[in-house]
Amino acid sequence: MNTAEFFELLINNNLIYFSCFVGVCLFYYFLFRKVCFSMLDPIFISLVGSAFGASVVVFLFATSAISSFYFINYLATQFAFLAGFLFFNKFSPAVFIKSKIKFDNVFFLQCFFVVSFITFFLSNITVYATLGIPLFLKSRLDLTVDAGGYGIFTRFAEISGAVAFYLFLHFIIIEKNVSRLFKSSLFFYLFGHIVVTFLSGSKSSVWFFAMNYFCFLMLNKNNPRVKDLILKLRQYQLKIVLVGLIFAFCIILVTFDGDPSNAFLFLAQRIVGYGDVYWHAYPNAYIEKLPHDHFFIAVFSSFLGFFRIVDSSAFPEPIGYSLTKMFYTVDMIVGPNPRHNIFGYIYLGPYFSILYSFILGTSLGYIRKLFLNAYSSRIFSKILLLFFYSIFIGIETDINYIFFQLNNILVVIPFLLGISLLVYYFFIFPIENKLSKF
């Protein structure tokens, strides 16, 4: 079923879809209301997307657009994923991370911050100069298509920006005893990051600040100053979400030349579109026509390709792209995300896909457990866990993209640390020599 056919089915059965949507959302609410305790928790967006996708499958079954076999397999894999996630959140013992890496020196952290935000700005300027400003492109995907070697700067911008923002919060909230010059650099960075956020053209870019702020508070919740901020965050989180929605809508308005009707239509399509892979794959058994070889390479292709372990010609065709070609003529790699239900069914079959979904759910639950109990860890460990948690919340959507983002960490973090250490020792050694002579 192509997208036009699905939306025609939805319009003709809008009450059925609305009933399915409300029912699924209520189910998710009662299941996770004690697990996800803030709308700014990154897992909240993941659960919202999961609920939107589930409502599409229920709607397709309610309108007899898919067989009961696929519906039962979807329910089995989805419940297995959710059960695995809840298992670690409710029954696993508390796990504390105690890193042996001691990068908590205040001056080193200042060097780490400066190197990170300079890398962030230089990477974005390079992207704008060579590939264009994302806000003014017809599609943000155009930014990295045929980008050549310049695509690496988008990786550096993403990771260095997150590191800089975490350290910005650290110096604003916890470590306040810094020079006026350094405080000026903090606010210069913040202003620049806000400008870059707007120019990025991403509808969800404002969530970067809100969610990373939430994560920072959780990672430092044993600090007395942070405890008060957590209470305030709970009071104002709804207002923050509304601001984020308004910002996203403004970005959409710019994209559609200020036409509010097209903007609202696009927003509605994006919400329903969380389940696009399901209306492509399940009806008329199109899922059976997809290539299903090389499971290991399909999972780890981003990692294997990045480090040239396996030649890219050996990679299986992306599931979303294969589905898209069945309905449209395309000249570039586009398509829906291969959510775990579809990916597992294709490569492992209807039975082992249930185990696969459970393993993914437990992985996410384990990472979240580590994240929530990392408040006694060192700063560098907290930053790494922030990255891992932010990455693994997308494990339900696209397993391969998880390894793509892990590649970014493996490349960018050592670079930032190496440059920061060089800067640190460049300044600190002369001081130590003078003190020893004195």
PDB file of N, CA and C in Angstrom, residues 310-382:
ATOM      1  N   VAL A 310      34.081  -4.420   5.603  1.00  0.00           N
ATOM      2  CA  VAL A 310      33.328  -5.046   4.516  1.00  0.00           C
ATOM      3  C   VAL A 310      33.098  -3.999   3.441  1.00  0.00           C
ATOM      4  N   ASP A 311      33.282  -4.387   2.200  1.00  0.00           N
ATOM      5  CA  ASP A 311      33.060  -3.458   1.095  1.00  0.00           C
ATOM      6  C   ASP A 311      31.574  -3.112   0.988  1.00  0.00           C
ATOM      7  N   SER A 312      31.282  -1.855   0.695  1.00  0.00           N
ATOM      8  CA  SER A 312      29.881  -1.398   0.652  1.00  0.00           C
ATOM      9  C   SER A 312      29.055  -2.127  -0.400  1.00  0.00           C
ATOM     10  N   SER A 313      29.711  -2.689  -1.407  1.00  0.00           N
ATOM     11  CA  SER A 313      28.969  -3.419  -2.445  1.00  0.00           C
ATOM     12  C   SER A 313      28.339  -4.691  -1.903  1.00  0.00           C
ATOM     13  N   ALA A 314      28.827  -5.165  -0.738  1.00  0.00           N
ATOM     14  CA  ALA A 314      28.281  -6.383  -0.132  1.00  0.00           C
ATOM     15  C   ALA A 314      27.117  -6.095   0.802  1.00  0.00           C
ATOM     16  N   PHE A 315      26.794  -4.820   1.024  1.00  0.00           N
ATOM     17  CA  PHE A 315      25.715  -4.482   1.948  1.00  0.00           C
ATOM     18  C   PHE A 315      24.358  -4.799   1.324  1.00  0.00           C
ATOM     19  N   PRO A 316      23.442  -5.359   2.107  1.00  0.00           N
ATOM     20  CA  PRO A 316      22.082  -5.546   1.590  1.00  0.00           C
ATOM     21  C   PRO A 316      21.395  -4.203   1.387  1.00  0.00           C
ATOM     22  N   GLU A 317      20.476  -4.159   0.473  1.00  0.00           N
ATOM     23  CA  GLU A 317      19.754  -2.916   0.185  1.00  0.00           C
ATOM     24  C   GLU A 317      18.910  -2.520   1.391  1.00  0.00           C
ATOM     25  N   PRO A 318      18.931  -1.236   1.784  1.00  0.00           N
ATOM     26  CA  PRO A 318      18.119  -0.808   2.935  1.00  0.00           C
ATOM     27  C   PRO A 318      16.651  -1.159   2.750  1.00  0.00           C
ATOM     28  N   ILE A 319      16.020  -1.627   3.839  1.00  0.00           N
ATOM     29  CA  ILE A 319      14.628  -2.076   3.764  1.00  0.00           C
ATOM     30  C   ILE A 319      13.707  -0.954   3.305  1.00  0.00           C
ATOM     31  N   GLY A 320      13.876   0.234   3.881  1.00  0.00           N
ATOM     32  CA  GLY A 320      13.015   1.351   3.500  1.00  0.00           C
ATOM     33  C   GLY A 320      13.114   1.689   2.031  1.00  0.00           C
ATOM     34  N   TYR A 321      14.322   1.646   1.506  1.00  0.00           N
ATOM     35  CA  TYR A 321      14.538   1.933   0.084  1.00  0.00           C
ATOM     36  C   TYR A 321      13.899   0.857  -0.780  1.00  0.00           C
ATOM     37  N   SER A 322      14.036  -0.426  -0.381  1.00  0.00           N
ATOM     38  CA  SER A 322      13.416  -1.521  -1.143  1.00  0.00           C
ATOM     39  C   SER A 322      11.903  -1.373  -1.185  1.00  0.00           C
ATOM     40  N   LEU A 323      11.323  -0.994  -0.051  1.00  0.00           N
ATOM     41  CA  LEU A 323       9.873  -0.785  -0.016  1.00  0.00           C
ATOM     42  C   LEU A 323       9.452   0.384  -0.900  1.00  0.00           C
ATOM     43  N   THR A 324      10.207   1.464  -0.819  1.00  0.00           N
ATOM     44  CA  THR A 324       9.858   2.651  -1.593  1.00  0.00           C
ATOM     45  C   THR A 324       9.876   2.361  -3.084  1.00  0.00           C
ATOM     46  N   LYS A 325      10.848   1.575  -3.558  1.00  0.00           N
ATOM     47  CA  LYS A 325      10.945   1.252  -4.979  1.00  0.00           C
ATOM     48  C   LYS A 325       9.762   0.436  -5.473  1.00  0.00           C
ATOM     49  N   MET A 326       9.086  -0.248  -4.545  1.00  0.00           N
ATOM     50  CA  MET A 326       7.921  -1.040  -4.946  1.00  0.00           C
ATOM     51  C   MET A 326       6.732  -0.164  -5.347  1.00  0.00           C
ATOM     52  N   PHE A 327       6.742   1.084  -4.857  1.00  0.00           N
ATOM     53  CA  PHE A 327       5.587   1.954  -5.092  1.00  0.00           C
ATOM     54  C   PHE A 327       5.925   3.211  -5.897  1.00  0.00           C
ATOM     55  N   TYR A 328       7.189   3.623  -5.887  1.00  0.00           N
ATOM     56  CA  TYR A 328       7.563   4.875  -6.529  1.00  0.00           C
ATOM     57  C   TYR A 328       8.840   4.693  -7.336  1.00  0.00           C
ATOM     58  N   THR A 329       9.029   5.601  -8.285  1.00  0.00           N
ATOM     59  CA  THR A 329      10.290   5.680  -9.015  1.00  0.00           C
ATOM     60  C   THR A 329      11.183   6.674  -8.294  1.00  0.00           C
ATOM     61  N   VAL A 330      12.294   6.202  -7.756  1.00  0.00           N
ATOM     62  CA  VAL A 330      13.187   7.059  -6.960  1.00  0.00           C
ATOM     63  C   VAL A 330      14.594   6.995  -7.544  1.00  0.00           C
ATOM     64  N   ASP A 331      15.319   8.094  -7.405  1.00  0.00           N
ATOM     65  CA  ASP A 331      16.689   8.161  -7.904  1.00  0.00           C
ATOM     66  C   ASP A 331      17.694   8.412  -6.786  1.00  0.00           C
ATOM     67  N   MET A 332      17.250   8.272  -5.530  1.00  0.00           N
ATOM     68  CA  MET A 332      18.135   8.411  -4.385  1.00  0.00           C
ATOM     69  C   MET A 332      17.629   7.496  -3.272  1.00  0.00           C
ATOM     70  N   ILE A 333      18.510   7.222  -2.284  1.00  0.00           N
ATOM     71  CA  ILE A 333      18.144   6.295  -1.209  1.00  0.00           C
ATOM     72  C   ILE A 333      17.256   7.005  -0.200  1.00  0.00           C
ATOM     73  N   VAL A 334      15.965   6.742  -0.263  1.00  0.00           N
ATOM     74  CA  VAL A 334      14.980   7.279   0.668  1.00  0.00           C
ATOM     75  C   VAL A 334      14.055   6.150   1.090  1.00  0.00           C
ATOM     76  N   GLY A 335      13.274   6.384   2.130  1.00  0.00           N
ATOM     77  CA  GLY A 335      12.303   5.382   2.536  1.00  0.00           C
ATOM     78  C   GLY A 335      12.047   5.400   4.024  1.00  0.00           C
ATOM     79  N   PRO A 336      11.050   4.648   4.480  1.00  0.00           N
ATOM     80  CA  PRO A 336      10.709   4.615   5.910  1.00  0.00           C
ATOM     81  C   PRO A 336      11.765   3.890   6.727  1.00  0.00           C
ATOM     82  N   ASN A 337      11.776   4.196   8.032  1.00  0.00           N
ATOM     83  CA  ASN A 337      12.711   3.524   8.942  1.00  0.00           C
ATOM     84  C   ASN A 337      12.307   2.066   9.146  1.00  0.00           C
ATOM     85  N   PRO A 338      13.275   1.156   9.136  1.00  0.00           N
ATOM     86  CA  PRO A 338      12.953  -0.279   9.315  1.00  0.00           C
ATOM     87  C   PRO A 338      12.771  -0.615  10.789  1.00  0.00           C
ATOM     88  N   ARG A 339      11.622  -0.310  11.342  1.00  0.00           N
ATOM     89  CA  ARG A 339      11.377  -0.541  12.766  1.00  0.00           C
ATOM     90  C   ARG A 339      11.584  -2.020  13.098  1.00  0.00           C
ATOM     91  N   HIS A 340      11.878  -2.296  14.355  1.00  0.00           N
ATOM     92  CA  HIS A 340      12.346  -3.623  14.753  1.00  0.00           C
ATOM     93  C   HIS A 340      11.385  -4.739  14.373  1.00  0.00           C
ATOM     94  N   ASN A 341      10.073  -4.464  14.358  1.00  0.00           N
ATOM     95  CA  ASN A 341       9.099  -5.499  14.002  1.00  0.00           C
ATOM     96  C   ASN A 341       9.307  -5.983  12.570  1.00  0.00           C
ATOM     97  N   ILE A 342       9.534  -5.034  11.669  1.00  0.00           N
ATOM     98  CA  ILE A 342       9.727  -5.349  10.252  1.00  0.00           C
ATOM     99  C   ILE A 342      11.103  -5.951  10.025  1.00  0.00           C
ATOM    100  N   PHE A 343      12.126  -5.312  10.583  1.00  0.00           N
ATOM    101  CA  PHE A 343      13.503  -5.774  10.394  1.00  0.00           C
ATOM    102  C   PHE A 343      13.663  -7.205  10.901  1.00  0.00           C
ATOM    103  N   GLY A 344      13.156  -7.478  12.113  1.00  0.00           N
ATOM    104  CA  GLY A 344      13.287  -8.808  12.683  1.00  0.00           C
ATOM    105  C   GLY A 344      12.541  -9.860  11.883  1.00  0.00           C
ATOM    106  N   TYR A 345      11.345  -9.542  11.402  1.00  0.00           N
ATOM    107  CA  TYR A 345      10.560 -10.499  10.617  1.00  0.00           C
ATOM    108  C   TYR A 345      11.285 -10.861   9.330  1.00  0.00           C
ATOM    109  N   ILE A 346      11.845  -9.851   8.664  1.00  0.00           N
ATOM    110  CA  ILE A 346      12.489 -10.078   7.367  1.00  0.00           C
ATOM    111  C   ILE A 346      13.723 -10.955   7.505  1.00  0.00           C
ATOM    112  N   TYR A 347      14.579 -10.651   8.476  1.00  0.00           N
ATOM    113  CA  TYR A 347      15.863 -11.342   8.570  1.00  0.00           C
ATOM    114  C   TYR A 347      15.839 -12.573   9.463  1.00  0.00           C
ATOM    115  N   LEU A 348      14.893 -12.652  10.393  1.00  0.00           N
ATOM    116  CA  LEU A 348      14.892 -13.761  11.347  1.00  0.00           C
ATOM    117  C   LEU A 348      13.621 -14.592  11.316  1.00  0.00           C
ATOM    118  N   GLY A 349      12.617 -14.139  10.600  1.00  0.00           N
ATOM    119  CA  GLY A 349      11.375 -14.896  10.535  1.00  0.00           C
ATOM    120  C   GLY A 349      10.407 -14.517  11.644  1.00  0.00           C
ATOM    121  N   PRO A 350       9.180 -15.042  11.600  1.00  0.00           N
ATOM    122  CA  PRO A 350       8.144 -14.626  12.548  1.00  0.00           C
ATOM    123  C   PRO A 350       8.393 -15.035  13.993  1.00  0.00           C
ATOM    124  N   TYR A 351       9.209 -16.050  14.235  1.00  0.00           N
ATOM    125  CA  TYR A 351       9.390 -16.540  15.606  1.00  0.00           C
ATOM    126  C   TYR A 351      10.645 -15.951  16.266  1.00  0.00           C
ATOM    127  N   PHE A 352      11.770 -16.036  15.580  1.00  0.00           N
ATOM    128  CA  PHE A 352      12.986 -15.473  16.151  1.00  0.00           C
ATOM    129  C   PHE A 352      12.941 -13.943  16.212  1.00  0.00           C
ATOM    130  N   SER A 353      12.053 -13.343  15.431  1.00  0.00           N
ATOM    131  CA  SER A 353      11.915 -11.883  15.493  1.00  0.00           C
ATOM    132  C   SER A 353      11.408 -11.443  16.864  1.00  0.00           C
ATOM    133  N   ILE A 354      10.668 -12.304  17.535  1.00  0.00           N
ATOM    134  CA  ILE A 354      10.171 -11.983  18.880  1.00  0.00           C
ATOM    135  C   ILE A 354      11.343 -11.914  19.859  1.00  0.00           C
ATOM    136  N   LEU A 355      12.258 -12.884  19.765  1.00  0.00           N
ATOM    137  CA  LEU A 355      13.451 -12.868  20.612  1.00  0.00           C
ATOM    138  C   LEU A 355      14.313 -11.652  20.299  1.00  0.00           C
ATOM    139  N   TYR A 356      14.448 -11.338  19.022  1.00  0.00           N
ATOM    140  CA  TYR A 356      15.234 -10.174  18.596  1.00  0.00           C
ATOM    141  C   TYR A 356      14.671  -8.890  19.212  1.00  0.00           C
ATOM    142  N   SER A 357      13.364  -8.727  19.181  1.00  0.00           N
ATOM    143  CA  SER A 357      12.734  -7.538  19.754  1.00  0.00           C
ATOM    144  C   SER A 357      12.948  -7.479  21.259  1.00  0.00           C
ATOM    145  N   PHE A 358      12.877  -8.632  21.920  1.00  0.00           N
ATOM    146  CA  PHE A 358      13.104  -8.661  23.380  1.00  0.00           C
ATOM    147  C   PHE A 358      14.541  -8.233  23.715  1.00  0.00           C
ATOM    148  N   ILE A 359      15.505  -8.676  22.917  1.00  0.00           N
ATOM    149  CA  ILE A 359      16.907  -8.314  23.158  1.00  0.00           C
ATOM    150  C   ILE A 359      17.097  -6.805  22.976  1.00  0.00           C
ATOM    151  N   LEU A 360      16.475  -6.237  21.960  1.00  0.00           N
ATOM    152  CA  LEU A 360      16.575  -4.794  21.769  1.00  0.00           C
ATOM    153  C   LEU A 360      15.951  -4.041  22.938  1.00  0.00           C
ATOM    154  N   GLY A 361      14.810  -4.509  23.409  1.00  0.00           N
ATOM    155  CA  GLY A 361      14.143  -3.858  24.541  1.00  0.00           C
ATOM    156  C   GLY A 361      14.981  -3.915  25.804  1.00  0.00           C
ATOM    157  N   THR A 362      15.599  -5.076  26.069  1.00  0.00           N
ATOM    158  CA  THR A 362      16.442  -5.190  27.260  1.00  0.00           C
ATOM    159  C   THR A 362      17.694  -4.313  27.135  1.00  0.00           C
ATOM    160  N   SER A 363      18.213  -4.180  25.931  1.00  0.00           N
ATOM    161  CA  SER A 363      19.383  -3.308  25.714  1.00  0.00           C
ATOM    162  C   SER A 363      19.046  -1.865  26.048  1.00  0.00           C
ATOM    163  N   LEU A 364      17.892  -1.417  25.581  1.00  0.00           N
ATOM    164  CA  LEU A 364      17.465  -0.053  25.883  1.00  0.00           C
ATOM    165  C   LEU A 364      17.223   0.116  27.385  1.00  0.00           C
ATOM    166  N   GLY A 365      16.566  -0.855  28.003  1.00  0.00           N
ATOM    167  CA  GLY A 365      16.312  -0.779  29.439  1.00  0.00           C
ATOM    168  C   GLY A 365      17.601  -0.755  30.246  1.00  0.00           C
ATOM    169  N   TYR A 366      18.594  -1.529  29.805  1.00  0.00           N
ATOM    170  CA  TYR A 366      19.868  -1.575  30.523  1.00  0.00           C
ATOM    171  C   TYR A 366      20.607  -0.243  30.430  1.00  0.00           C
ATOM    172  N   ILE A 367      20.646   0.339  29.227  1.00  0.00           N
ATOM    173  CA  ILE A 367      21.305   1.638  29.033  1.00  0.00           C
ATOM    174  C   ILE A 367      20.603   2.712  29.857  1.00  0.00           C
ATOM    175  N   ARG A 368      19.291   2.672  29.891  1.00  0.00           N
ATOM    176  CA  ARG A 368      18.546   3.658  30.679  1.00  0.00           C
ATOM    177  C   ARG A 368      18.838   3.491  32.172  1.00  0.00           C
ATOM    178  N   LYS A 369      18.977   2.234  32.623  1.00  0.00           N
ATOM    179  CA  LYS A 369      19.280   1.993  34.025  1.00  0.00           C
ATOM    180  C   LYS A 369      20.652   2.547  34.380  1.00  0.00           C
ATOM    181  N   LEU A 370      21.623   2.347  33.486  1.00  0.00           N
ATOM    182  CA  LEU A 370      22.952   2.911  33.703  1.00  0.00           C
ATOM    183  C   LEU A 370      22.888   4.430  33.774  1.00  0.00           C
ATOM    184  N   PHE A 371      22.126   5.008  32.862  1.00  0.00           N
ATOM    185  CA  PHE A 371      22.008   6.470  32.797  1.00  0.00           C
ATOM    186  C   PHE A 371      21.417   7.037  34.087  1.00  0.00           C
ATOM    187  N   LEU A 372      20.342   6.452  34.566  1.00  0.00           N
ATOM    188  CA  LEU A 372      19.656   6.980  35.747  1.00  0.00           C
ATOM    189  C   LEU A 372      20.476   6.815  37.020  1.00  0.00           C
ATOM    190  N   ASN A 373      21.454   5.903  37.014  1.00  0.00           N
ATOM    191  CA  ASN A 373      22.245   5.656  38.214  1.00  0.00           C
ATOM    192  C   ASN A 373      23.688   6.132  38.077  1.00  0.00           C
ATOM    193  N   ALA A 374      23.924   7.067  37.164  1.00  0.00           N
ATOM    194  CA  ALA A 374      25.285   7.534  36.906  1.00  0.00           C
ATOM    195  C   ALA A 374      25.613   8.827  37.629  1.00  0.00           C
ATOM    196  N   TYR A 375      24.753   9.255  38.561  1.00  0.00           N
ATOM    197  CA  TYR A 375      24.955  10.557  39.201  1.00  0.00           C
ATOM    198  C   TYR A 375      26.200  10.606  40.082  1.00  0.00           C
ATOM    199  N   SER A 376      26.757   9.459  40.443  1.00  0.00           N
ATOM    200  CA  SER A 376      27.975   9.451  41.248  1.00  0.00           C
ATOM    201  C   SER A 376      29.229   9.271  40.396  1.00  0.00           C
ATOM    202  N   SER A 377      29.068   9.238  39.084  1.00  0.00           N
ATOM    203  CA  SER A 377      30.197   9.003  38.193  1.00  0.00           C
ATOM    204  C   SER A 377      30.954  10.296  37.914  1.00  0.00           C
ATOM    205  N   ARG A 378      32.102  10.162  37.267  1.00  0.00           N
ATOM    206  CA  ARG A 378      32.878  11.325  36.881  1.00  0.00           C
ATOM    207  C   ARG A 378      32.266  11.989  35.650  1.00  0.00           C
ATOM    208  N   ILE A 379      32.676  13.224  35.389  1.00  0.00           N
ATOM    209  CA  ILE A 379      32.045  14.024  34.339  1.00  0.00           C
ATOM    210  C   ILE A 379      32.169  13.356  32.970  1.00  0.00           C
ATOM    211  N   PHE A 380      33.348  12.840  32.654  1.00  0.00           N
ATOM    212  CA  PHE A 380      33.526  12.224  31.337  1.00  0.00           C
ATOM    213  C   PHE A 380      32.612  11.015  31.163  1.00  0.00           C
ATOM    214  N   SER A 381      32.453  10.209  32.210  1.00  0.00           N
ATOM    215  CA  SER A 381      31.541   9.056  32.150  1.00  0.00           C
ATOM    216  C   SER A 381      30.100   9.518  31.941  1.00  0.00           C
ATOM    217  N   LYS A 382      29.736  10.616  32.583  1.00  0.00           N
ATOM    218  CA  LYS A 382      28.377  11.147  32.416  1.00  0.00           C
ATOM    219  C   LYS A 382      28.129  11.594  30.983  1.00  0.00           C
TER     220      LYS A 382
END
